[in-house]
Short mmCIF file of C-alpha atoms in Angstrom, two decimals:
data_model
loop_
_atom_site.label_atom_id
_atom_site.label_comp_id
_atom_site.label_asym_id
_atom_site.label_seq_id
_atom_site.Cartn_x
_atom_site.Cartn_y
_atom_site.Cartn_z
CA MET A 1 -51.35 -22.12 -2.52
CA ASP A 2 -49.35 -19.50 -0.63
CA VAL A 3 -46.60 -19.72 -3.23
CA PHE A 4 -48.97 -18.27 -5.85
CA PHE A 5 -49.03 -14.97 -3.91
CA TYR A 6 -45.24 -14.81 -4.14
CA ALA A 7 -44.63 -16.28 -7.60
CA VAL A 8 -46.93 -14.00 -9.58
CA PRO A 9 -45.61 -10.72 -8.10
CA GLY A 10 -42.08 -12.12 -8.46
CA LEU A 11 -42.72 -12.78 -12.15
CA ILE A 12 -44.18 -9.30 -12.63
CA MET A 13 -41.13 -7.81 -10.91
CA ALA A 14 -38.80 -9.80 -13.18
CA VAL A 15 -40.59 -8.45 -16.26
CA ALA A 16 -40.42 -4.88 -14.91
CA ILE A 17 -36.71 -5.22 -14.15
CA SER A 18 -35.93 -6.64 -17.60
CA MET A 19 -37.95 -3.82 -19.17
CA ALA A 20 -35.96 -1.26 -17.17
CA VAL A 21 -32.66 -2.85 -18.21
CA ALA A 22 -33.70 -2.84 -21.89
CA VAL A 23 -34.73 0.82 -21.71
CA ILE A 24 -31.44 1.82 -20.06
CA ARG A 25 -29.40 -0.13 -22.64
CA ARG A 26 -31.23 1.45 -25.57
CA SER A 27 -30.91 4.90 -24.04
CA LEU A 28 -27.17 4.44 -23.52
CA ASP A 29 -26.74 3.11 -27.09
CA MET A 30 -28.53 6.11 -28.56
CA ASN A 31 -26.57 8.57 -26.40
CA ARG A 32 -23.26 6.93 -27.40
CA ALA A 33 -24.22 7.09 -31.07
CA TRP A 34 -25.12 10.77 -30.82
CA SER A 35 -21.95 11.56 -28.83
CA SER A 36 -19.55 9.67 -31.11
CA GLY A 37 -19.64 12.31 -33.82
CA LEU A 38 -19.77 9.66 -36.55
CA THR A 39 -22.54 10.07 -39.08
CA ALA A 40 -23.33 8.55 -42.43
CA GLU A 41 -25.99 8.78 -45.07
CA ALA A 42 -28.28 5.77 -44.97
CA ARG A 43 -30.99 4.61 -47.31
CA CYS A 44 -34.30 3.38 -45.96
CA LEU A 45 -34.61 -0.08 -47.50
CA ARG A 46 -37.92 -0.99 -46.01
CA SER A 47 -40.68 0.43 -43.88
CA PHE A 48 -43.24 -1.86 -42.27
CA THR A 49 -45.58 -2.16 -39.33
CA THR A 50 -46.23 -4.92 -36.86
CA THR A 51 -49.30 -5.31 -34.72
CA SER A 52 -49.78 -6.97 -31.38
CA GLY A 53 -52.78 -7.56 -29.20
CA GLY A 54 -56.30 -7.41 -30.48
CA GLY A 55 -59.06 -9.90 -30.24
CA GLY A 56 -61.87 -9.71 -27.76
CA ASP A 57 -61.75 -6.59 -25.63
CA THR A 58 -58.00 -5.93 -25.98
CA SER A 59 -56.66 -3.03 -27.99
CA VAL A 60 -54.33 -3.36 -30.95
CA SER A 61 -50.84 -1.85 -30.77
CA THR A 62 -49.06 -0.94 -34.01
CA THR A 63 -45.29 -0.41 -34.24
CA LEU A 64 -43.59 1.23 -37.21
CA HIS A 65 -40.21 -0.25 -38.22
CA HIS A 66 -37.57 1.05 -40.64
CA VAL A 67 -34.68 -0.92 -42.08
CA TYR A 68 -31.66 1.23 -42.99
CA GLU A 69 -28.39 0.50 -44.74
CA PHE A 70 -25.25 2.62 -44.71
CA MET A 71 -21.52 2.42 -45.34
CA ALA A 72 -19.50 2.74 -42.13
CA ARG A 73 -16.26 4.66 -42.06
CA ASP A 74 -14.23 1.42 -42.23
CA GLY A 75 -15.99 0.40 -45.48
CA ARG A 76 -18.40 -2.15 -44.02
CA THR A 77 -21.99 -2.13 -45.20
CA VAL A 78 -24.23 -2.03 -42.16
CA ARG A 79 -27.93 -2.79 -42.08
CA PHE A 80 -30.07 -2.16 -39.00
CA GLU A 81 -33.70 -1.97 -38.00
CA GLU A 82 -35.16 0.76 -35.83
CA LYS A 83 -38.58 0.84 -34.21
CA ASN A 84 -40.92 3.80 -33.87
CA GLY A 85 -39.20 6.12 -36.31
CA PRO A 86 -40.94 8.97 -38.11
CA ALA A 87 -43.86 7.92 -40.30
CA THR A 88 -42.71 10.42 -42.93
CA ILE A 89 -39.68 8.29 -43.87
CA ILE A 90 -40.49 5.86 -46.67
CA GLU A 91 -38.53 3.32 -48.69
CA GLY A 92 -35.79 4.96 -50.73
CA ASP A 93 -35.41 8.04 -48.50
CA ILE A 94 -31.90 9.10 -47.48
CA VAL A 95 -31.42 9.93 -43.80
CA THR A 96 -28.48 10.77 -41.57
CA VAL A 97 -27.59 8.08 -39.06
CA HIS A 98 -25.40 8.36 -35.97
CA TYR A 99 -23.27 5.42 -34.92
CA VAL A 100 -20.32 4.28 -32.83
CA ALA A 101 -17.35 2.93 -34.81
CA GLU A 102 -17.05 -0.23 -32.68
CA ARG A 103 -20.78 -1.08 -32.91
CA PRO A 104 -22.25 0.40 -36.10
CA GLU A 105 -25.21 -2.03 -35.93
CA LYS A 106 -26.41 0.00 -32.89
CA ALA A 107 -26.89 3.07 -35.10
CA THR A 108 -29.88 5.37 -34.90
CA ALA A 109 -31.60 7.51 -37.49
CA ARG A 110 -33.24 9.65 -34.83
CA THR A 111 -32.07 13.22 -34.57
CA PRO A 112 -30.23 14.00 -31.34
CA SER A 113 -32.69 14.97 -28.64
CA ARG A 114 -31.09 14.20 -25.29
CA GLY A 115 -33.82 15.91 -23.29
CA LYS A 116 -36.59 13.81 -24.82
CA LEU A 117 -34.48 10.68 -24.45
CA ALA A 118 -33.79 11.39 -20.77
CA ALA A 119 -37.42 12.28 -20.03
CA GLY A 120 -38.70 9.12 -21.71
CA THR A 121 -36.13 6.94 -19.97
CA VAL A 122 -36.84 8.45 -16.55
CA GLY A 123 -40.60 8.13 -17.10
CA ILE A 124 -40.37 4.44 -17.94
CA LEU A 125 -37.97 3.82 -15.03
CA ILE A 126 -40.40 5.51 -12.63
CA PHE A 127 -43.21 3.34 -13.99
CA CYS A 128 -41.12 0.18 -13.51
CA THR A 129 -40.14 1.27 -10.00
CA VAL A 130 -43.79 1.80 -9.02
CA ILE A 131 -44.67 -1.67 -10.30
CA ILE A 132 -41.76 -3.23 -8.38
CA LEU A 133 -42.63 -1.38 -5.16
CA PHE A 134 -46.28 -2.37 -5.47
CA CYS A 135 -45.28 -6.02 -5.90
CA ILE A 136 -42.96 -5.86 -2.89
CA GLY A 137 -45.70 -4.24 -0.80
CA PHE A 138 -48.16 -6.89 -1.91
CA MET A 139 -45.76 -9.69 -1.02
CA VAL A 140 -45.00 -8.16 2.39
CA GLY A 141 -48.72 -7.75 3.06
CA VAL A 142 -49.49 -11.32 2.03
CA HIS A 143 -46.61 -12.57 4.15
CA GLY A 144 -47.97 -10.67 7.15
CA PHE A 145 -51.44 -12.05 6.54
CA PHE A 146 -50.24 -15.64 6.29
CA SER A 147 -47.92 -15.21 9.29
CA MET A 148 -50.85 -13.91 11.33
CA ASP A 149 -52.91 -16.87 10.18
CA ASP A 150 -50.16 -19.32 11.19
CA SER A 151 -49.64 -17.79 14.64
CA SER A 152 -53.36 -17.83 15.50
CA GLY A 153 -53.80 -21.52 15.00
CA GLY A 154 -54.80 -21.50 11.37
CA ASP A 155 -58.46 -20.44 11.37
CA GLY A 156 -57.67 -16.82 10.55
CA PHE A 157 -59.98 -15.27 13.17
CA GLU A 158 -58.54 -15.95 16.61
CA GLY A 159 -55.87 -13.62 17.83
CA THR A 160 -56.68 -10.83 15.37
CA ASP A 161 -58.18 -8.52 18.01
CA LEU A 162 -61.34 -8.04 15.97
CA PRO A 163 -64.37 -6.90 18.02
CA PHE A 164 -66.56 -9.70 16.65
#
């Protein structure tokens, strides 16, 4: 049963690390697109929402998606989907997209805002770091508890220097 106290925090840490990696990748992609200097006019082909959660006592989370299509500088037609864009963009609207020539499918229709991007990225990374540190602390504490239990003969009370 001891493994449960290591496996669950380990799984939580793995999720937090993968979340941090995804946030860093997306942040770097957006920064590269903004820095490339390449822009194009794109048409919003579709706007839709997805929901997750709900049921019982859980809250519902709604995410707005936009699907854009544009002609890259090399003549390719590129279609991409972007989450959490402005709710004011509807199907048929023309927007400016920023992209990197080598990876136009990583384009973004968001206006350059490096400060907001950095603040959001740092905030999420701090959150992930706190989760990881908490899990490590929990695992170290559990390890100490079980080590103390093993060294005292297994009943958990002898050798703990408790006054009772």
